[in-house]
Short mmCIF file of C-alpha atoms in Angstrom, two decimals:
data_model
loop_
_atom_site.label_atom_id
_atom_site.label_comp_id
_atom_site.label_asym_id
_atom_site.label_seq_id
_atom_site.Cartn_x
_atom_site.Cartn_y
_atom_site.Cartn_z
CA MET A 212 107.07 79.87 128.81
CA VAL A 213 103.68 79.30 127.14
CA LYS A 214 103.77 75.58 127.92
CA GLU A 215 104.44 76.32 131.57
CA CYS A 216 101.63 78.89 131.60
CA LEU A 217 99.29 76.21 130.27
CA GLU A 218 100.45 73.87 133.01
CA GLY A 219 99.29 76.51 135.47
CA LYS A 220 102.73 77.65 136.65
CA GLU A 221 102.28 81.06 138.21
CA GLN A 222 105.91 82.08 137.71
CA ALA A 223 105.67 81.54 133.95
CA TRP A 224 102.62 83.80 133.68
CA HIS A 225 104.36 86.47 135.79
CA LEU A 226 107.36 86.27 133.47
CA LEU A 227 105.13 86.70 130.42
CA VAL A 228 103.40 89.70 132.05
CA ASN A 229 106.77 91.23 132.99
CA ASN A 230 108.07 90.81 129.45
CA PHE A 231 105.11 92.25 127.61
CA SER A 232 102.96 94.41 129.93
CA ARG A 233 104.90 97.66 129.44
CA ARG A 234 105.02 97.21 125.69
CA ILE A 235 101.31 96.42 125.42
CA PHE A 236 100.33 99.26 127.74
CA ASN A 237 102.35 101.78 125.74
CA LEU A 238 100.95 100.44 122.48
CA ALA A 239 97.42 100.82 123.85
CA TYR A 240 98.16 104.31 125.21
CA GLN A 241 99.71 105.51 121.97
CA PHE A 242 96.75 104.05 120.07
CA CYS A 243 93.89 105.42 122.19
CA GLY A 244 95.58 108.44 123.78
CA CYS A 245 93.86 108.03 127.15
CA TYR A 246 95.71 106.65 130.19
CA GLU A 247 92.78 105.03 131.96
CA GLU A 248 91.40 103.53 128.78
CA ALA A 249 94.85 102.16 127.98
CA GLU A 250 94.92 100.44 131.37
CA ASP A 251 91.54 98.82 130.71
CA LEU A 252 92.60 97.79 127.21
CA THR A 253 95.85 96.30 128.54
CA GLN A 254 93.94 94.19 131.05
CA GLU A 255 91.50 93.02 128.37
CA ILE A 256 94.37 92.18 126.01
CA PHE A 257 96.11 90.09 128.66
CA MET A 258 92.86 88.27 129.42
CA LYS A 259 92.58 87.51 125.72
CA ILE A 260 96.21 86.38 125.59
CA TYR A 261 95.63 84.07 128.56
CA THR A 262 92.48 82.51 127.13
CA SER A 263 94.10 82.15 123.68
CA LEU A 264 97.27 80.47 124.98
CA PRO A 265 95.99 76.95 124.12
CA LYS A 266 95.68 78.07 120.49
CA TYR A 267 99.26 79.43 120.32
CA ASP A 268 101.39 77.63 117.76
CA SER A 269 104.80 77.22 119.39
CA SER A 270 106.55 77.26 116.01
CA LYS A 271 105.58 80.92 115.62
CA ASN A 272 107.16 84.04 117.07
CA LEU A 273 105.64 84.70 120.53
CA THR A 274 106.17 88.49 120.41
CA ALA A 275 104.49 88.77 117.00
CA TRP A 276 101.61 86.56 118.20
CA ILE A 277 101.07 88.65 121.36
CA LEU A 278 101.22 91.90 119.39
CA THR A 279 98.72 90.46 116.87
CA VAL A 280 96.31 89.64 119.72
CA ALA A 281 96.81 93.21 121.00
CA LYS A 282 96.30 94.71 117.54
CA ASN A 283 93.08 92.72 116.99
CA HIS A 284 91.70 93.81 120.33
CA LEU A 285 92.61 97.47 119.85
CA ILE A 286 91.02 97.63 116.39
CA ASP A 287 87.93 95.66 117.53
CA SER A 288 87.38 97.83 120.58
CA TYR A 289 87.78 100.94 118.44
CA ARG A 290 85.13 99.66 116.02
CA LYS A 291 82.77 98.52 118.76
CA THR A 292 82.79 101.71 120.77
CA LYS A 293 83.14 104.00 117.75
CA LYS A 294 84.55 106.40 120.29
CA GLU A 295 86.23 109.25 118.52
CA LYS A 296 89.86 109.08 119.52
CA SER A 297 90.60 112.66 118.54
CA GLN A 298 89.85 113.45 122.16
CA ARG A 299 93.33 112.46 123.17
CA GLU A 300 94.86 113.56 126.44
CA ASP A 301 97.34 116.41 126.32
CA PHE A 302 100.82 115.23 125.46
CA TRP A 303 102.36 116.68 128.60
CA GLN A 304 99.81 115.08 130.92
CA HIS A 305 101.88 111.87 131.02
CA LEU A 306 104.52 111.90 128.30
CA GLN A 307 106.34 115.21 128.77
CA ALA A 308 108.16 113.93 131.86
CA GLY A 309 109.61 111.04 129.86
CA ILE A 310 111.43 113.19 127.30
CA GLU A 311 115.15 112.88 127.77
CA PRO A 312 117.05 116.15 127.37
CA GLY A 313 119.45 116.29 124.43
CA PRO A 314 119.96 117.84 121.01
CA GLU A 315 117.16 115.74 119.51
CA ALA A 316 114.68 116.91 122.13
CA GLU A 317 115.70 120.52 121.60
CA MET A 318 115.15 120.28 117.86
CA ILE A 319 111.46 119.65 118.34
CA THR A 320 109.26 122.16 120.07
CA ALA A 321 106.68 121.11 122.63
CA GLN A 322 104.02 122.48 120.31
CA THR A 323 105.11 120.14 117.51
CA ARG A 324 105.13 117.17 119.87
CA GLU A 325 101.60 118.00 120.95
CA LEU A 326 100.52 118.42 117.33
CA ILE A 327 101.86 115.03 116.23
CA TRP A 328 100.48 113.33 119.35
CA LYS A 329 97.02 114.68 118.58
CA GLY A 330 97.53 114.01 114.87
CA LEU A 331 98.03 110.29 115.59
CA GLY A 332 94.45 110.23 116.88
CA GLN A 333 93.16 111.56 113.58
CA LEU A 334 94.64 108.73 111.55
CA PRO A 335 92.45 105.73 110.63
CA PRO A 336 93.02 102.94 113.20
CA GLU A 337 94.92 100.56 110.89
CA ILE A 338 97.24 103.31 109.67
CA ARG A 339 97.75 104.62 113.20
CA LEU A 340 98.69 101.20 114.53
CA ALA A 341 101.08 100.56 111.63
CA ILE A 342 102.82 103.91 112.28
CA ILE A 343 103.05 103.22 116.03
CA LEU A 344 104.55 99.77 115.48
CA LYS A 345 107.04 100.95 112.86
CA GLU A 346 108.08 104.36 114.11
CA ILE A 347 107.62 104.18 117.89
CA HIS A 348 108.22 100.49 118.55
CA GLY A 349 110.94 100.21 115.92
CA LYS A 350 109.47 97.22 114.08
CA SER A 351 110.53 96.51 110.50
CA TYR A 352 108.04 96.60 107.63
CA GLU A 353 108.08 92.79 107.58
CA GLU A 354 107.31 92.60 111.31
CA VAL A 355 104.50 95.16 110.98
CA ALA A 356 103.07 93.11 108.10
CA GLU A 357 103.26 89.89 110.16
CA ILE A 358 101.64 91.48 113.23
CA MET A 359 98.90 93.14 111.20
CA ASN A 360 98.43 90.12 108.95
CA ILE A 361 98.80 92.14 105.75
CA PRO A 362 101.25 92.03 102.82
CA VAL A 363 104.52 93.96 103.27
CA GLY A 364 103.57 96.32 100.44
CA THR A 365 100.31 97.21 102.18
CA ALA A 366 102.19 97.86 105.43
CA LYS A 367 104.59 100.18 103.60
CA SER A 368 101.82 102.10 101.89
CA ARG A 369 99.85 102.48 105.15
CA ILE A 370 102.88 103.83 106.97
CA ASN A 371 103.69 106.25 104.16
CA ARG A 372 100.10 107.45 103.98
CA GLY A 373 100.13 108.07 107.71
CA LYS A 374 103.37 110.03 107.54
CA ILE A 375 102.06 112.15 104.66
CA GLN A 376 98.92 112.91 106.69
CA LEU A 377 101.01 113.89 109.73
CA ALA A 378 103.27 116.05 107.52
CA ARG A 379 100.18 117.89 106.24
CA LEU A 380 99.30 118.74 109.84
CA LEU A 381 102.78 120.18 110.36
CA ASN A 382 102.47 122.21 107.17
CA GLN A 383 99.12 123.59 108.30
CA GLU A 384 100.69 124.62 111.59
CA VAL A 385 103.53 126.40 109.80
CA SER A 386 101.12 128.22 107.46
CA GLN A 387 98.96 129.34 110.42
CA ARG A 388 101.93 130.90 112.22
CA MET B 168 108.12 115.10 88.51
CA LYS B 169 105.69 117.49 90.14
CA CYS B 170 105.78 118.50 93.81
CA ALA B 171 102.75 116.33 94.66
CA GLN B 172 104.46 113.23 93.24
CA ILE B 173 107.73 114.07 94.99
CA ASN B 174 105.87 114.56 98.27
CA LYS B 175 104.53 111.01 98.12
CA LEU B 176 108.02 109.66 97.55
CA LEU B 177 109.71 111.58 100.38
CA PRO B 178 108.93 109.10 103.22
CA VAL B 179 110.17 106.26 100.99
CA TYR B 180 113.24 108.33 100.10
CA LEU B 181 114.04 108.72 103.80
CA GLU B 182 113.75 104.96 104.24
CA ASN B 183 116.23 104.60 101.34
CA GLU B 184 113.77 102.38 99.50
CA LEU B 185 113.52 104.25 96.19
CA SER B 186 114.95 102.96 92.94
CA TRP B 187 118.18 104.61 91.79
CA GLN B 188 116.34 106.60 89.10
CA GLU B 189 113.62 107.83 91.47
CA LYS B 190 116.25 108.75 94.04
CA MET B 191 118.12 110.86 91.46
CA GLU B 192 114.87 112.58 90.42
CA VAL B 193 113.91 113.36 94.02
CA GLU B 194 117.37 114.72 94.83
CA ALA B 195 117.42 116.90 91.72
CA HIS B 196 113.97 118.25 92.60
CA LEU B 197 114.95 118.94 96.22
CA LYS B 198 117.85 121.11 95.07
CA THR B 199 115.50 123.45 93.24
CA CYS B 200 112.32 123.33 95.34
CA ALA B 201 112.41 124.92 98.78
CA ARG B 202 108.88 123.76 99.57
CA CYS B 203 109.66 120.09 99.02
CA ALA B 204 112.93 120.50 100.95
CA ALA B 205 110.87 121.87 103.85
CA ASP B 206 108.52 118.88 103.51
CA LEU B 207 111.49 116.56 103.75
CA ASP B 208 112.49 118.27 106.99
CA ASN B 209 108.96 117.71 108.28
CA PHE B 210 109.15 114.00 107.50
CA LYS B 211 112.49 113.81 109.31
CA LYS B 212 110.98 115.65 112.26
CA ILE B 213 108.02 113.26 112.37
CA SER B 214 110.26 110.19 112.37
CA LEU B 215 112.50 111.70 115.03
CA LEU B 216 109.57 112.70 117.18
CA LEU B 217 107.84 109.35 116.96
CA SER B 218 111.02 107.36 117.58
CA SER B 219 111.74 109.47 120.68
CA MET B 220 108.21 109.09 122.05
CA PRO B 221 108.61 108.39 125.79
CA GLN B 222 107.63 104.92 126.98
CA LEU B 223 105.58 105.05 130.16
CA GLU B 224 106.11 102.76 133.12
CA ILE B 225 103.20 100.52 133.97
CA ASN B 226 101.17 101.25 137.08
CA PRO B 227 101.92 98.66 139.86
CA SER B 228 98.20 98.19 140.51
CA LEU B 229 97.66 97.28 136.83
CA GLN B 230 100.63 94.91 136.99
CA ALA B 231 99.03 93.21 140.00
CA ARG B 232 95.72 92.91 138.13
CA LEU B 233 97.54 91.30 135.20
CA TYR B 234 99.30 88.82 137.52
CA SER B 235 95.95 87.75 138.96
CA ILE B 236 94.33 86.93 135.59
CA PRO B 237 94.88 83.12 135.94
CA THR B 238 92.97 83.15 139.24
CA GLN B 239 90.02 84.89 137.52
CA ILE B 240 89.81 82.69 134.43
CA LYS B 241 90.01 78.93 134.15
CA LEU B 242 91.62 77.81 130.94
CA GLN B 243 89.50 75.63 128.69
CA PRO B 244 91.51 72.93 126.91
CA SER B 245 91.66 73.37 123.17
CA ARG B 246 88.49 71.68 121.84
CA LYS B 247 88.25 69.65 118.67
CA LEU B 248 86.46 71.13 115.70
CA GLY B 249 82.74 70.40 115.79
CA LEU B 250 80.37 70.23 112.83
CA LEU B 251 79.50 73.92 113.12
CA ASP B 252 83.21 74.87 113.27
CA PHE B 253 83.75 72.91 110.07
CA PHE B 254 81.13 74.99 108.27
CA LEU B 255 82.53 78.20 109.74
CA LYS B 256 86.03 77.44 108.43
CA PRO B 257 87.00 80.07 105.81
CA SER B 258 88.16 77.32 103.43
CA ALA B 259 84.63 75.84 103.37
CA GLN B 260 83.03 79.13 102.38
CA PRO B 261 83.40 78.81 98.54
CA ALA B 262 81.89 75.30 98.61
CA LEU B 263 79.01 76.52 100.77
CA ALA B 264 78.42 79.47 98.45
CA ALA B 265 78.34 77.13 95.41
CA ALA B 266 75.87 74.83 97.21
CA VAL B 267 73.59 77.77 98.02
CA ILE B 268 73.62 78.94 94.38
CA LEU B 269 72.84 75.40 93.16
CA LEU B 270 69.94 75.03 95.61
CA LEU B 271 68.63 78.43 94.57
CA PHE B 272 68.77 77.41 90.92
CA LEU B 273 66.98 74.11 91.61
CA SER B 274 64.31 75.93 93.59
CA PHE B 275 63.30 77.79 90.41
CA PHE B 276 62.23 74.45 88.90
CA THR B 277 60.84 72.77 91.99
CA LEU B 278 59.08 75.63 93.77
CA HIS B 279 58.29 78.35 91.26
CA PRO B 280 55.05 77.85 89.19
CA ASP B 281 56.85 78.84 85.97
CA GLY B 282 59.62 76.43 86.79
CA ARG B 283 57.09 73.63 87.17
CA TYR B 284 55.60 74.62 83.82
CA LEU B 285 59.05 74.36 82.25
CA GLY B 286 59.39 70.86 83.69
CA TYR B 287 55.98 69.81 82.30
CA SER B 288 56.78 71.33 78.92
CA LEU B 289 60.05 69.42 78.71
CA LYS B 290 58.30 66.18 79.68
CA GLY B 291 55.60 66.83 77.01
CA LYS B 292 58.21 67.34 74.32
CA ILE B 293 59.95 64.11 75.20
CA ASN B 294 56.63 62.18 75.13
CA PHE B 295 55.65 63.72 71.79
CA SER B 296 58.98 62.83 70.24
CA LEU B 297 58.81 59.29 71.57
CA GLY B 298 55.33 59.00 70.05
CA GLN B 299 56.67 60.13 66.69
CA LEU B 300 59.41 57.54 66.94
CA GLU B 301 56.89 54.79 67.73
CA LYS B 302 54.77 55.83 64.70
CA THR B 303 57.82 55.72 62.44
CA ILE B 304 58.75 52.26 63.66
CA ALA B 305 55.15 51.16 63.00
CA LYS B 306 55.42 52.54 59.44
CA VAL B 307 58.67 50.67 58.90
CA GLU B 308 56.98 47.45 59.93
CA GLY B 309 54.11 48.24 57.45
CA PHE B 310 56.39 49.06 54.46
CA PRO B 311 59.45 46.85 54.52
CA GLY B 312 62.24 47.80 52.13
CA TYR B 313 61.52 51.52 52.31
CA TRP B 314 64.64 52.36 54.36
CA PRO B 315 65.60 55.85 53.10
CA LEU B 316 62.25 57.24 54.28
CA VAL B 317 62.62 55.39 57.58
CA ARG B 318 66.07 56.81 58.18
CA ARG B 319 64.85 60.35 57.49
CA SER B 320 61.89 59.86 59.82
CA ILE B 321 64.10 58.59 62.63
CA ALA B 322 66.48 61.51 62.11
CA HIS B 323 63.51 63.89 62.19
CA SER B 324 62.22 62.34 65.39
CA LEU B 325 65.59 62.55 67.09
CA LYS B 326 65.86 66.19 66.00
CA ASN B 327 62.45 66.79 67.59
CA ILE B 328 63.65 65.30 70.85
CA VAL B 329 66.63 67.60 70.94
CA GLN B 330 65.24 70.82 69.43
CA GLY B 331 61.48 70.44 69.80
CA PRO B 332 58.88 69.98 67.03
CA SER B 333 59.35 72.34 64.05
#
């Protein structure tokens, strides 16, 4: 696919966009918490992917490479703008409609969902991204480590630290009730 | 183990990544501590909530913008590494750092007034010692057969070269 993209084949680029656009957009949205900003970030990430295609090493995993480009851009843009991401949109503004009814959904109150959604924005960017990749996108510790270019042990400790921080938020909520 | 230590192990416990001994300790603690048991429920809730986070569909207008990226940007073929790129390579950084330190060290002798003085002083010592050596040789020529004194004088001169005049 990458080779054909480099040869200028439009279909190959469309295929790449179809395969990864939804994943990248959701990653960006979960990271920044703002729909419009996520759209801008997605476009910037795909521009970066397109311009970096000549550097892609075909012996490596394409998904991991694309997610690494996305991760680098998300972290860089966070550092450049220094925009405080605690100002996340309300959970129900876009995400509430996507919750599928079922026993799992009933177990968790809307208030808890909102709390965790906002809590994600309070995590340091590297920890937040590791949590999103592992818990929301279902990546293994090894995959998270590869995407984030860190040792597996570091990935594990970041994810655990993030979960402990989110659990503290839940505890605070319970104690305030 | 105390509650704080157990709390840190709970996410790892849920991932089933604890050692057998740690697992036993956590389970024994959970049976007697309602607070930690509640924390475990929170960790479960967090994992469940995050894994069931809805995935949004992408806006068709954004999809169209992504399709059109190749028409906006012309790809540059991968260029070969230039001289500047070579110096910017991470692997070259230790060598560059060592070169900078060496140049800095040399600059103390070549640029700093005290450094120059040190150079002159060293040169003076060498000249003095050579002079001593020449005098000794002259003495040897004047008193043939007096070798023990000559040997001591030469040894003294060489010592002066190395350690400076006593």
